[in-house]
XYZ file of C-alpha atoms in Angstrom:
624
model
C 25.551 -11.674 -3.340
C 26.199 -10.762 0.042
C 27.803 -6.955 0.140
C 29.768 -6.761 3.457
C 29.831 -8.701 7.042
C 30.973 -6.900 10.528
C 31.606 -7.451 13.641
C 31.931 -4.850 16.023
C 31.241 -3.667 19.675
C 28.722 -1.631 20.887
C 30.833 1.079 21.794
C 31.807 1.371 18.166
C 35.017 -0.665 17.780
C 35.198 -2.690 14.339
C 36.664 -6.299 15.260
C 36.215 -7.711 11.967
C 35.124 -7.365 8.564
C 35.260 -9.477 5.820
C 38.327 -8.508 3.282
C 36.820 -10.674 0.443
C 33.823 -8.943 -0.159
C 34.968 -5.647 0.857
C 32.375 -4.058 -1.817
C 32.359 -0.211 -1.526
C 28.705 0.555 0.082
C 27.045 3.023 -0.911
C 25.881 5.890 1.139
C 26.354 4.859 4.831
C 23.838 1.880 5.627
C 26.078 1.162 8.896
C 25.778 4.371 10.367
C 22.268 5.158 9.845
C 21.605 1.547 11.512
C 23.362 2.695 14.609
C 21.212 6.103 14.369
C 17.689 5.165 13.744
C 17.121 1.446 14.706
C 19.962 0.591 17.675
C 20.212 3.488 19.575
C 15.909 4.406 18.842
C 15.385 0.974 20.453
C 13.829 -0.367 17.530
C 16.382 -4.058 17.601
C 13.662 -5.877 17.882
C 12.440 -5.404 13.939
C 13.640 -8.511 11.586
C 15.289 -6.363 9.471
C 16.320 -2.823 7.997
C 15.871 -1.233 4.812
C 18.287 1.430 3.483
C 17.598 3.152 0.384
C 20.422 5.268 -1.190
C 21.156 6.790 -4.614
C 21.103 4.151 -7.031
C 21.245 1.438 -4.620
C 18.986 -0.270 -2.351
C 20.202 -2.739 0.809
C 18.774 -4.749 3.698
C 20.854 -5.127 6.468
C 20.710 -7.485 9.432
C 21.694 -8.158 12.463
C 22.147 -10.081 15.547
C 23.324 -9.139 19.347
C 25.862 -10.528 22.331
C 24.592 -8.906 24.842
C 26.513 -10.443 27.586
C 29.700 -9.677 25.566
C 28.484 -6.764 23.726
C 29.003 -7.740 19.985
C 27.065 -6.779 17.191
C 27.046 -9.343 13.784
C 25.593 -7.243 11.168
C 25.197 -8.619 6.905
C 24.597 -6.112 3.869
C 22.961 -7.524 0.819
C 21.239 -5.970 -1.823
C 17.555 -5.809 -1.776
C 16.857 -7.586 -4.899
C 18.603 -10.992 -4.518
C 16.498 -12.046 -1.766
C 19.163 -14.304 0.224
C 18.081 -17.189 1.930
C 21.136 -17.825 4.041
C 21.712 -14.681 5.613
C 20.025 -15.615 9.271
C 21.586 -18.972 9.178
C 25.294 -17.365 8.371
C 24.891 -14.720 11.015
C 24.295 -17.348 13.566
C 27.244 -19.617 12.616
C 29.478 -16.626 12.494
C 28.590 -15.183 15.839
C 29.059 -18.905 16.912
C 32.287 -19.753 15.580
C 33.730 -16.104 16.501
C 32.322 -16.506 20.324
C 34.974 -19.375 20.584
C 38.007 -17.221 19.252
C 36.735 -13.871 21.081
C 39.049 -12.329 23.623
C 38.634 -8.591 25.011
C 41.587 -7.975 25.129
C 42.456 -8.468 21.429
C 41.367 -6.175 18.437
C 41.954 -8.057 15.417
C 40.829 -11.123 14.033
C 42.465 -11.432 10.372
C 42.712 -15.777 11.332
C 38.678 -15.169 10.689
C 38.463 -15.037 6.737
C 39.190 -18.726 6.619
C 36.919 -19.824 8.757
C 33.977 -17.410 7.242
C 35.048 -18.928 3.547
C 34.095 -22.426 5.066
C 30.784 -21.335 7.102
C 29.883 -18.820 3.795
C 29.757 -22.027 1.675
C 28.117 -24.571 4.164
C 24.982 -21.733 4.212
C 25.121 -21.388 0.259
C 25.186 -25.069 0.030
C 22.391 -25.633 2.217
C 20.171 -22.599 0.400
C 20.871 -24.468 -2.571
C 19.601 -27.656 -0.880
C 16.254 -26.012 0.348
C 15.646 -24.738 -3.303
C 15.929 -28.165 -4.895
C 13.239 -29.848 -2.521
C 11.339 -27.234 -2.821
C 11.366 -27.626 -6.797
C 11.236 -31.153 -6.475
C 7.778 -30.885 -4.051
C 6.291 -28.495 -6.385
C 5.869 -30.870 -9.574
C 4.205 -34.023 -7.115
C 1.699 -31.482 -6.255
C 0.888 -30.516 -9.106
C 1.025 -33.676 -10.515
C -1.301 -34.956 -7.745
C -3.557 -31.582 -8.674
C -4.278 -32.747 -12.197
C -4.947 -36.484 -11.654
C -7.568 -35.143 -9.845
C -8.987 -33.034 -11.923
C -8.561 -35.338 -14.290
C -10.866 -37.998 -12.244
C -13.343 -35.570 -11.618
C -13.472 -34.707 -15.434
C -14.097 -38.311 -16.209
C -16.973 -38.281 -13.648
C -18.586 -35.223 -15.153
C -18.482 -36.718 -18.967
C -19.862 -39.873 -17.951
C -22.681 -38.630 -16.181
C -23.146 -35.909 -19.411
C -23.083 -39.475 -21.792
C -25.589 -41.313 -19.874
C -27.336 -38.381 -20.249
C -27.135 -37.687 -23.416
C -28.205 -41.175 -24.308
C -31.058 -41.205 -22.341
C -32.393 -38.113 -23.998
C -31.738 -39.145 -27.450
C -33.670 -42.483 -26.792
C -37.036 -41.129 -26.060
C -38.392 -37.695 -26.748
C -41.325 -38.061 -24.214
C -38.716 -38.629 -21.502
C -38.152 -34.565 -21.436
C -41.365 -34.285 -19.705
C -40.429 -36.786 -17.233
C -36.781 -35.032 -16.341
C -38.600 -32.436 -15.865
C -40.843 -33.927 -13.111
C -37.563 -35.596 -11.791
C -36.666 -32.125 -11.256
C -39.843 -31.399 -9.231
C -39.349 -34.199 -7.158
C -35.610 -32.998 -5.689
C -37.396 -29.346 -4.927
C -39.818 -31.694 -3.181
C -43.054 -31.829 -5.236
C -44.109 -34.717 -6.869
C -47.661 -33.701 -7.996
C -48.092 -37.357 -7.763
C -46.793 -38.154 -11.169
C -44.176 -40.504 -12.562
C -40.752 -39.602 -12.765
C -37.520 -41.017 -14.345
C -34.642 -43.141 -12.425
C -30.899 -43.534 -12.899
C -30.427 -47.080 -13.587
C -26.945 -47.528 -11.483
C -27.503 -48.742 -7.890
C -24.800 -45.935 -6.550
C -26.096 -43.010 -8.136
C -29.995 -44.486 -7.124
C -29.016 -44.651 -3.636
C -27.906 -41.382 -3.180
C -30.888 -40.044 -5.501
C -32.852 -41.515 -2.852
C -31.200 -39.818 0.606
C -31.325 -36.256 -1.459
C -35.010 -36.798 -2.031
C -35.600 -38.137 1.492
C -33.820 -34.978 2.866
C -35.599 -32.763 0.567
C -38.826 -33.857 1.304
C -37.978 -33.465 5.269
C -37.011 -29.721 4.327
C -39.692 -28.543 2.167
C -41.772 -25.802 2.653
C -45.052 -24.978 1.299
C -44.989 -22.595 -1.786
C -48.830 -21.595 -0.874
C -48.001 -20.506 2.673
C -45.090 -18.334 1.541
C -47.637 -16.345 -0.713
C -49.640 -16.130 2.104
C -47.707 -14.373 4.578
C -45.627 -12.490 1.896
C -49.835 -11.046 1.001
C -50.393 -9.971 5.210
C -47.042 -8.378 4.811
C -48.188 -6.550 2.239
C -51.067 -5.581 3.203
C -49.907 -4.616 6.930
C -47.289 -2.003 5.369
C -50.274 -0.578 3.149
C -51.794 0.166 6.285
C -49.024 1.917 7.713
C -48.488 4.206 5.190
C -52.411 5.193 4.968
C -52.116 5.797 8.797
C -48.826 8.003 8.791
C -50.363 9.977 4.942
C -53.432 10.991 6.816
C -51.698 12.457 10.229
C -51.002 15.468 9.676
C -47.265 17.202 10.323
C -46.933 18.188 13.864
C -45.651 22.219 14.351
C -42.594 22.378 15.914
C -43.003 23.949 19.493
C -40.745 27.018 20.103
C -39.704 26.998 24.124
C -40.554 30.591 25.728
C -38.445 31.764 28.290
C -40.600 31.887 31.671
C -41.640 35.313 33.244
C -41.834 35.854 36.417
C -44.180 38.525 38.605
C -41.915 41.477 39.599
C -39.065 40.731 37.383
C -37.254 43.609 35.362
C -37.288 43.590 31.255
C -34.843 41.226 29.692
C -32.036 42.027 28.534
C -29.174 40.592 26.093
C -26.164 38.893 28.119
C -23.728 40.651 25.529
C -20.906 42.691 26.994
C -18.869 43.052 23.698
C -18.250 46.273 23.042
C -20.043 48.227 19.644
C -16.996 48.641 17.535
C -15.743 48.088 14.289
C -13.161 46.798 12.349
C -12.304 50.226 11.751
C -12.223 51.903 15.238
C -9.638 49.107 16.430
C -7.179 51.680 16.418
C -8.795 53.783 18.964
C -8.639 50.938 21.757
C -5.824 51.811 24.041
C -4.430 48.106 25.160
C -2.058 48.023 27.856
C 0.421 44.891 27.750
C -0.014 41.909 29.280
C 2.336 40.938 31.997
C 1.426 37.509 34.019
C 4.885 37.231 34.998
C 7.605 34.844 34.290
C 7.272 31.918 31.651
C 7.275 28.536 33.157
C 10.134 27.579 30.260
C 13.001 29.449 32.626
C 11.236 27.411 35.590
C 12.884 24.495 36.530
C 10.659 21.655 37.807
C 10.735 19.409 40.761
C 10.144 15.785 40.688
C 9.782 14.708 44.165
C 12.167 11.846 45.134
C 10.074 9.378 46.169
C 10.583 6.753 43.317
C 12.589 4.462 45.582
C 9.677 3.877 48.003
C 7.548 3.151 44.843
C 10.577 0.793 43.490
C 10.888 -1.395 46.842
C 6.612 -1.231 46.774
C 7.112 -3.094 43.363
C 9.893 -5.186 44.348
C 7.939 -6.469 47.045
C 5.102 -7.401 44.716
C 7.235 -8.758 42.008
C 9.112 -11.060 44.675
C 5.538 -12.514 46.241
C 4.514 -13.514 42.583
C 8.037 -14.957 41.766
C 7.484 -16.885 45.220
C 4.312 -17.827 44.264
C 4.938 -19.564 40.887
C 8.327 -20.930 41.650
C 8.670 -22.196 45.507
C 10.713 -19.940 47.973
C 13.943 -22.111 47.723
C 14.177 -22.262 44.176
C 13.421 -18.365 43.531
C 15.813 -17.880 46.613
C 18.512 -19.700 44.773
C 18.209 -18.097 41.621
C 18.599 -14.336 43.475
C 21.675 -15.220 45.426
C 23.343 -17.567 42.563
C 21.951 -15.519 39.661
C 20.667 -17.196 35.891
C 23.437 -18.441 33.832
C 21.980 -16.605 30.752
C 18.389 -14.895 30.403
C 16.289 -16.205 27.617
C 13.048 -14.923 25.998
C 10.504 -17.395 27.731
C 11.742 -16.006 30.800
C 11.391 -12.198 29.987
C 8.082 -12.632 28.571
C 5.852 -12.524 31.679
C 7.455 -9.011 33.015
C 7.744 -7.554 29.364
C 3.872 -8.473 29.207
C 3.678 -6.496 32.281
C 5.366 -3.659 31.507
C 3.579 -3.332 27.675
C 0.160 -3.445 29.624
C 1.433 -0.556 31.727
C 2.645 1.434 28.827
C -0.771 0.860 26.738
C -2.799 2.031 30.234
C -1.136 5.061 30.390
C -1.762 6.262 26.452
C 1.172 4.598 24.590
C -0.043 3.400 21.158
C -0.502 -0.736 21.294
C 2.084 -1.023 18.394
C 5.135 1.343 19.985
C 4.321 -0.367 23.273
C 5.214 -3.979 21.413
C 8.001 -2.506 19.338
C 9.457 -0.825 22.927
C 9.370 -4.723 24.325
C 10.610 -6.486 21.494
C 13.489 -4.292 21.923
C 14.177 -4.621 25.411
C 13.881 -8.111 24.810
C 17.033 -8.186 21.966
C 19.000 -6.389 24.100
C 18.546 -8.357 27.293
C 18.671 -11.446 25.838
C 21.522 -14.084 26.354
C 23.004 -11.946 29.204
C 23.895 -12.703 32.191
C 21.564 -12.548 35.458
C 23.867 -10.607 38.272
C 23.373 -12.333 41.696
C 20.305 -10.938 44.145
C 18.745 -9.440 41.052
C 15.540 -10.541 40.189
C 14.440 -10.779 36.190
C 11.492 -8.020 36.647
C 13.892 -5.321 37.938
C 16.249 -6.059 35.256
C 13.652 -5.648 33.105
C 12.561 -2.577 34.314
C 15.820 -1.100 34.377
C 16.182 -1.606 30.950
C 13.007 -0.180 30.040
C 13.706 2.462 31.689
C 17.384 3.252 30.007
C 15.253 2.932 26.527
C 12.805 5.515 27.169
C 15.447 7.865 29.052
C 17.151 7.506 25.429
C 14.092 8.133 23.176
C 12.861 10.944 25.095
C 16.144 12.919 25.302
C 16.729 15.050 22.715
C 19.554 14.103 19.859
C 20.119 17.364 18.830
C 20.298 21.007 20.703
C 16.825 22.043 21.103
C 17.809 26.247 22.434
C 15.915 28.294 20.527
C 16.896 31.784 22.043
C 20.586 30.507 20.771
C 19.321 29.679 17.042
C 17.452 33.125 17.035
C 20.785 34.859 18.475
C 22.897 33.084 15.248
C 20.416 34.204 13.098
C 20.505 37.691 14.251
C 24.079 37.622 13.575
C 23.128 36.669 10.337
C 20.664 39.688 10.092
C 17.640 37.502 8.853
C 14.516 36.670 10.964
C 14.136 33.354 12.576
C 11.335 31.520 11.557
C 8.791 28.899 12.744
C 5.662 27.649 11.615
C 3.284 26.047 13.837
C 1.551 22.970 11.722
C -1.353 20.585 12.922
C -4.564 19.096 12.874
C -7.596 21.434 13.431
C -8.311 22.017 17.026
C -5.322 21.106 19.009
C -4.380 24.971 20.114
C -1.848 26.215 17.418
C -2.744 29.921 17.826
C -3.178 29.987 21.167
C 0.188 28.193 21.944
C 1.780 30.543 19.429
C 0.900 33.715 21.394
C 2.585 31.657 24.523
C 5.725 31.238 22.623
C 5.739 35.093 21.450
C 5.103 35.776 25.099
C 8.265 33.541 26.541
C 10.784 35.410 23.552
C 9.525 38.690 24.364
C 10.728 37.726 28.069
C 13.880 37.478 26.557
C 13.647 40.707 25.250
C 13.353 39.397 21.764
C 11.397 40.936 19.048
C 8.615 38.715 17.928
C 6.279 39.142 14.620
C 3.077 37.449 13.828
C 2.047 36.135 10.175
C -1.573 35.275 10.075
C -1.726 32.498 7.300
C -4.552 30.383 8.100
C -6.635 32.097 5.492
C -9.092 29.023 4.561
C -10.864 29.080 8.925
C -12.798 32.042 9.708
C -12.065 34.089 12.680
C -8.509 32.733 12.818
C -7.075 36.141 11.620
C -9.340 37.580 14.563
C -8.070 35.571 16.823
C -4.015 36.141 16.191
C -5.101 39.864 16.024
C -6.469 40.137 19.536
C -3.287 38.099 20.966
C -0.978 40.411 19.051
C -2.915 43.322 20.582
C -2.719 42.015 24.426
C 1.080 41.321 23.881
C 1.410 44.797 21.097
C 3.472 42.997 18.830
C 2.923 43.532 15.025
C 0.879 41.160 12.824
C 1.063 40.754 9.324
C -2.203 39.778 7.533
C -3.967 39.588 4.195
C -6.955 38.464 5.013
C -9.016 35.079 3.922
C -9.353 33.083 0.754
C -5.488 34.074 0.150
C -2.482 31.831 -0.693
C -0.480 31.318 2.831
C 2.837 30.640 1.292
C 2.813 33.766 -0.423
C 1.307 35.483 2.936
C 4.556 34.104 4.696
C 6.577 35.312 2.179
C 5.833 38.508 2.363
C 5.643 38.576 6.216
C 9.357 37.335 6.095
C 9.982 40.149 4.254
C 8.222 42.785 5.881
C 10.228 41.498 9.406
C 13.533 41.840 7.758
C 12.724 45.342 6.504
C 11.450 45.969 10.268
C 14.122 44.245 11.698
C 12.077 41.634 14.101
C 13.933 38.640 15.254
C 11.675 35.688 15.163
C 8.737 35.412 12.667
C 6.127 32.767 14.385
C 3.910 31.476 11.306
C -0.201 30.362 11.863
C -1.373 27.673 9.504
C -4.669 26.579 9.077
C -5.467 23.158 11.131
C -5.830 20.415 8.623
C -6.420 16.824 8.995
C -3.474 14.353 7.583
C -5.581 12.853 5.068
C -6.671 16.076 3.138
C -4.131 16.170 0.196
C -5.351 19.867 -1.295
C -4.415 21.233 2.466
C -1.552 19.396 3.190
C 0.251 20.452 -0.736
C -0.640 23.831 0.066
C 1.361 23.838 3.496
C 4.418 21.430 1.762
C 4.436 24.257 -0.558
C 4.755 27.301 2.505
C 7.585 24.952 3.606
C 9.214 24.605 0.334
C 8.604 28.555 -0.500
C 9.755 29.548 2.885
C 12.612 27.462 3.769
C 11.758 27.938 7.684
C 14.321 27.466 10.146
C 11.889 25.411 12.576
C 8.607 23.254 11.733
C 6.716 22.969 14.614
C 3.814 20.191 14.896
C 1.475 20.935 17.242
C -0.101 18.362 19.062
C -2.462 17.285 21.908
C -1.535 15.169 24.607
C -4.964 13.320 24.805
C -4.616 11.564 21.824
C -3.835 7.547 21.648
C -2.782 5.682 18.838
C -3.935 8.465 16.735
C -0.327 10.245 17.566
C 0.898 7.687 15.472
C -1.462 8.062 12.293
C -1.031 11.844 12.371
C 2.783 12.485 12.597
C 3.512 9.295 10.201
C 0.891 10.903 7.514
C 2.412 14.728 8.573
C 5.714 13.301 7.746
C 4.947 11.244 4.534
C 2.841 13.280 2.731
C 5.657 16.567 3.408
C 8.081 14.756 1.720
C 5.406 13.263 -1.212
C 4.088 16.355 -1.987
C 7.272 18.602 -1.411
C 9.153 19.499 -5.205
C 12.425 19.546 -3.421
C 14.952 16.378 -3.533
C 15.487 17.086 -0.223
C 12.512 17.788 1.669
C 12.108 19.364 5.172
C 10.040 17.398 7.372
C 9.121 17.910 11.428
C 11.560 19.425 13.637
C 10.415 19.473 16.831
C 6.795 18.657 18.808
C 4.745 20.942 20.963
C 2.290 19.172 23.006
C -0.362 20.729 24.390
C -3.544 20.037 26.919
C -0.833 18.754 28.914
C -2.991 19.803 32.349
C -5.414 17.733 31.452
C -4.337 14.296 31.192
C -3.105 13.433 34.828
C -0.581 10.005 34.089
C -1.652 9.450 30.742
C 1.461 10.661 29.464
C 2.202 8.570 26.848
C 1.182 10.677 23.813
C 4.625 12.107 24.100
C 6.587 9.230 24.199
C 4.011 7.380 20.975
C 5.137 11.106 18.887
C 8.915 10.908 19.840
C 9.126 7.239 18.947
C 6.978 7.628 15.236
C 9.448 10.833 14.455
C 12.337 11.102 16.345
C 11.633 14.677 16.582
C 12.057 16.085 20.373
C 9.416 17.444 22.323
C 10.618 21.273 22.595
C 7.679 22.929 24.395
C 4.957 21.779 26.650
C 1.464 23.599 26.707
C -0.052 23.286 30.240
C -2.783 25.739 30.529
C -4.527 28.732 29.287
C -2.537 31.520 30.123
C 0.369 32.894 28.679
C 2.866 31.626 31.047
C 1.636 28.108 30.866
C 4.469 26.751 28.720
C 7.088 24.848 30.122
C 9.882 22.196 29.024
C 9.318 18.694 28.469
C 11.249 16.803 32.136
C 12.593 13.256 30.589
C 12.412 11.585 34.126
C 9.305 12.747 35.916
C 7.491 11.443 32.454
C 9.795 8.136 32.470
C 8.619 7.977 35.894
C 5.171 8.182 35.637
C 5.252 5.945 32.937
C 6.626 2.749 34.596
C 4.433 3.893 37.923
């Protein structure tokens, strides 16, 4: 049974539901459409699923998008409704020829949906039946002829059973018969089906038999060389004897001084660490209070394209007919003719690093939303296309939520608790490193900033946060290796609130998204710790890997997590961003999998290298 039908604009204004059905939903299916699929770009997907306590819904949809209507059915996901897609198509017909703009409601409507509600039940019905009624001729048609070929079977197995129960000296000659179809015949008699059918074809299988034998003889043969040539082989290599492996000496020249060791490290212990006397590191301001330029020459670039797009239009329609269509404009835009530029634009987005299956989802939706609207006059198809594509990445890519740390870590204060982040990722991508750049940018902000070293399982990674908490002399709390992290961050929280530091930035141990004992022990941390910000760490070089390793992060977080209500990934820090030139498209493949924003930006390998993510001058270099 269908559970409600809407109709309402897209800037939010309910024209119409229907009274009838008026079914309390549960949860809010509606609004978390809006959220995650319409306003993520994500239209162009069949359907949505919505799962809520004790209840389980698929919605769909349709668009307007000259008008600006959305048509949108709730069912339940069990019943499996056939007449959904036809219904929302007669509605959005029938309510097209009643729709004014100027008028709000539409209570004349229930009548009419009544009538079209039946006509699609009625004709779900219908499709049901034939199918039924198709079903039972096929199968009827299935076991006649089985049943023919059964009849085949037992009369060959009776005239064979007669013929052996006449003569007992005929087994000898069956067997012969045999020989003959493997293509020996010795020759020796052999016995004959009597029916002139059966003879006939006897007679091809033989012919083509005997065309494809091969000699038994000649197969012994060469299988007896082979053997005999790998006998060889193996005498050879058994009586050569193991060669010594040569050890390269380093070359000595006449008048040259002794050799010595290129190692500059200095002789001390664990133990004299104390004695070092480290002087702070100052390189100056953070590039996060920078604020970046993006030169302005996109309009040259746009009229560069426009020229291009206009010579291939020209090309494949004639200049008065394209000319035409520019100054008169397209009554209404429909898919065949949005294909060739959204195949344009999806090979663009793939060159420059966007995983294959966002770049398709990405066109499907520009597609739903630009389709059935109007052409404006002297606008060509491939600018309105890009335009649109444009507006949809300018939306993914900005932030839905407020992304300012230093005020989060200011409330917090208030609160007198530390704020806390932990830093989570696959091994390799620069967590630590990037960890001692965000210490660096809070301390610029005069914030105090404590380290907990929890990647206990890699060795060296304690070493490592050590030495960057000693070049920016801010306190580290470690237990060494082979120790349980959540616990370390527990008591690292705790030893910062008795300390009174601000911010508490959390190491993990790298970990791929497939390892299950790694990723339960970091969904535990997360449970344990209850931190204020999960940061996943990421590298900008990666492809349609992005995809695989925030959609695992993500999954197995809230599989393995105790909690009904499981924290997943707040934010994204990408780094090796220096290093990728235009392929910028990691960011925009991680945004679109998570819908978490991209809050920091690594760019290099000093501790100023991290900046903010700028929307438009990666927008722009991803339609360049």
């Amino acid at each position: 049974m269908l559970e409600q039908l809407l109709i309402f604009t897209r800037g939010g204004l309910i024209l119409w539901t229907c009274k009838e059905l008026g079914n309390a939903l549960k949860g809010s299916p509606i609004d978390t459409l809006i959220r995650s699929c319409l306003l993520e770009e994500r239209s162009g997907a069949a359907s949505y699923n919505y799962d809520a306590p004790g209840a389980a819904y698929i919605l769909k949809w349709t668009f307007h998008n000259d008008l600006g209507l959305v048509f949108v059915a709730v069912y339940q996901r069990i019943l499996h409704l056939l007449y959904v897609d036809d219904l929302l198509a007669m509605v959005k017909r029938e309510f097209l020829e009643i729709y004014d703009p100027k008028r709000a409601l539409y209570n004349d409507f229930d009548d009419v949906f009544q009538q079209l509600r039946k006509e699609a039940e009625a004709r779900a019905q219908e499709m049901k039946k034939s199918e039924q009624v198709s079903q039972p001729t096929n199968n009827m048609i299935g076991k006649r002829q089985g049943q023919v070929q059964k009849s085949g079977i037992q009369g060959g197995n009776k005239k064979k059973s007669s013929g052996e129960s006449g003569n007992d000296g005929e087994d000898g000659e069956n067997v012969k018969g045999r020989k003959i179809e493997n293509g020996h015949t010795n020759g020796k008699t052999f016995a004959v089906d009597r029916s002139p059918f059966m003879g006939s074809v006897n007679r091809k299988e033989n012919v083509s038999s005997n065309n494809r034998a091969f000699d038994v003889n000649k197969l012994q043969k060469l299988r007896a060389k082979g053997l005999k040539k790998v006998d060889t082989v193996t005498n050879k290599s058994s009586k050569e004897e193991p060669k010594k492996k040569i050890t390269k000496k380093n070359r000595v020249w006449d008048d040259s001084p002794k050799e010595s060791k290129l190692d500059f490290t200095d002789p001390v212990g664990e133990n004299d660490d104390e004695n070092i006397v480290v002087v702070a590191t100052d390189e100056g301001e953070s590039m996060m209070d920078k604020d970046e330029i993006v030169s302005s020459d996109s309009e040259m670039e746009e009229e560069e394209d426009a020229g291009k797009d206009s010579k291939i239009e020209t090309k494949k329609k004639g200049w008065f007919s394209s000319m035409f269509e520019s100054i008169a404009g397209k009554a209404n835009l429909e898919k065949a003719d949005l294909l060739p530029a959204l195949k344009a634009l999806k090979d663009k987005l793939m060159t420059k690093n966007v995983a294959e299956e966002i770049a398709e989802k990405l066109c499907e939706s520009v597609a739903a939303s630009l389709e059935g609207k109007k052409l404006a006059s002297f606008t060509r198809i491939s600018s309105t296309v890009q335009t649109a594509m444009e507006e949809a990445l300018v939306r993914i890519l900005t932030p839905r939520r407020s992304i300012d740390i230093l005020r989060d870590v200011h409330a917090a204060k208030e609160q007198r608790k530390p704020y806390v982040v932990v830093f989570v990722g696959v091994n390799g991508v620069g967590k630590s490193t990037n960890l001692a750049k965000v210490a660096y940018w809070l301390q610029q902000h005069n914030i105090n900033v404590m380290m907990a070293a929890c990647d206990t399982f890699r060795s060296g990674a304690v070493e490592q946060l050590r030495t960057h908490a000693r070049r920016l002399q801010i306190p580290i709390y470690e237990k060494g290796y082979e120790k349980d992290p959540a616990i370390v961050a527990k008591e690292a929280i705790q030893e910062a609130t008795r300390n009174g530091s601000d911010v508490v930035l959390v190491d993990t141990a790298g970990r791929m998204q497939d390892n299950e004992p790694l990723m339960r022990a970091l969904s535990k941390l997360i449970y344990l710790n209850s931190p204020d910000l999960v940061l996943f760490v990421g590298e900008a070089l990666v492809g349609n890997d992005a995809v695989d390793q925030l959609m695992k992060f993500n999954q197995k977080l809230g599989d393995l997590s105790p909690s009904p209500n499981p924290r997943l990934i707040d934010g994204i820090l990408l780094t090796k961003f220096d290093t990728i030139d235009d392929k910028v498209g990691a960011a925009l493949s991680m945004v679109y999998v998570s819908g978490a924003p991209v809050m920091f930006v690594g760019c290099g390998q000093s501790y100023t290298d991290l900046k903010k993510l700028n929307v438009k001058s990666i927008v722009k270099t991803l339609l360049k």
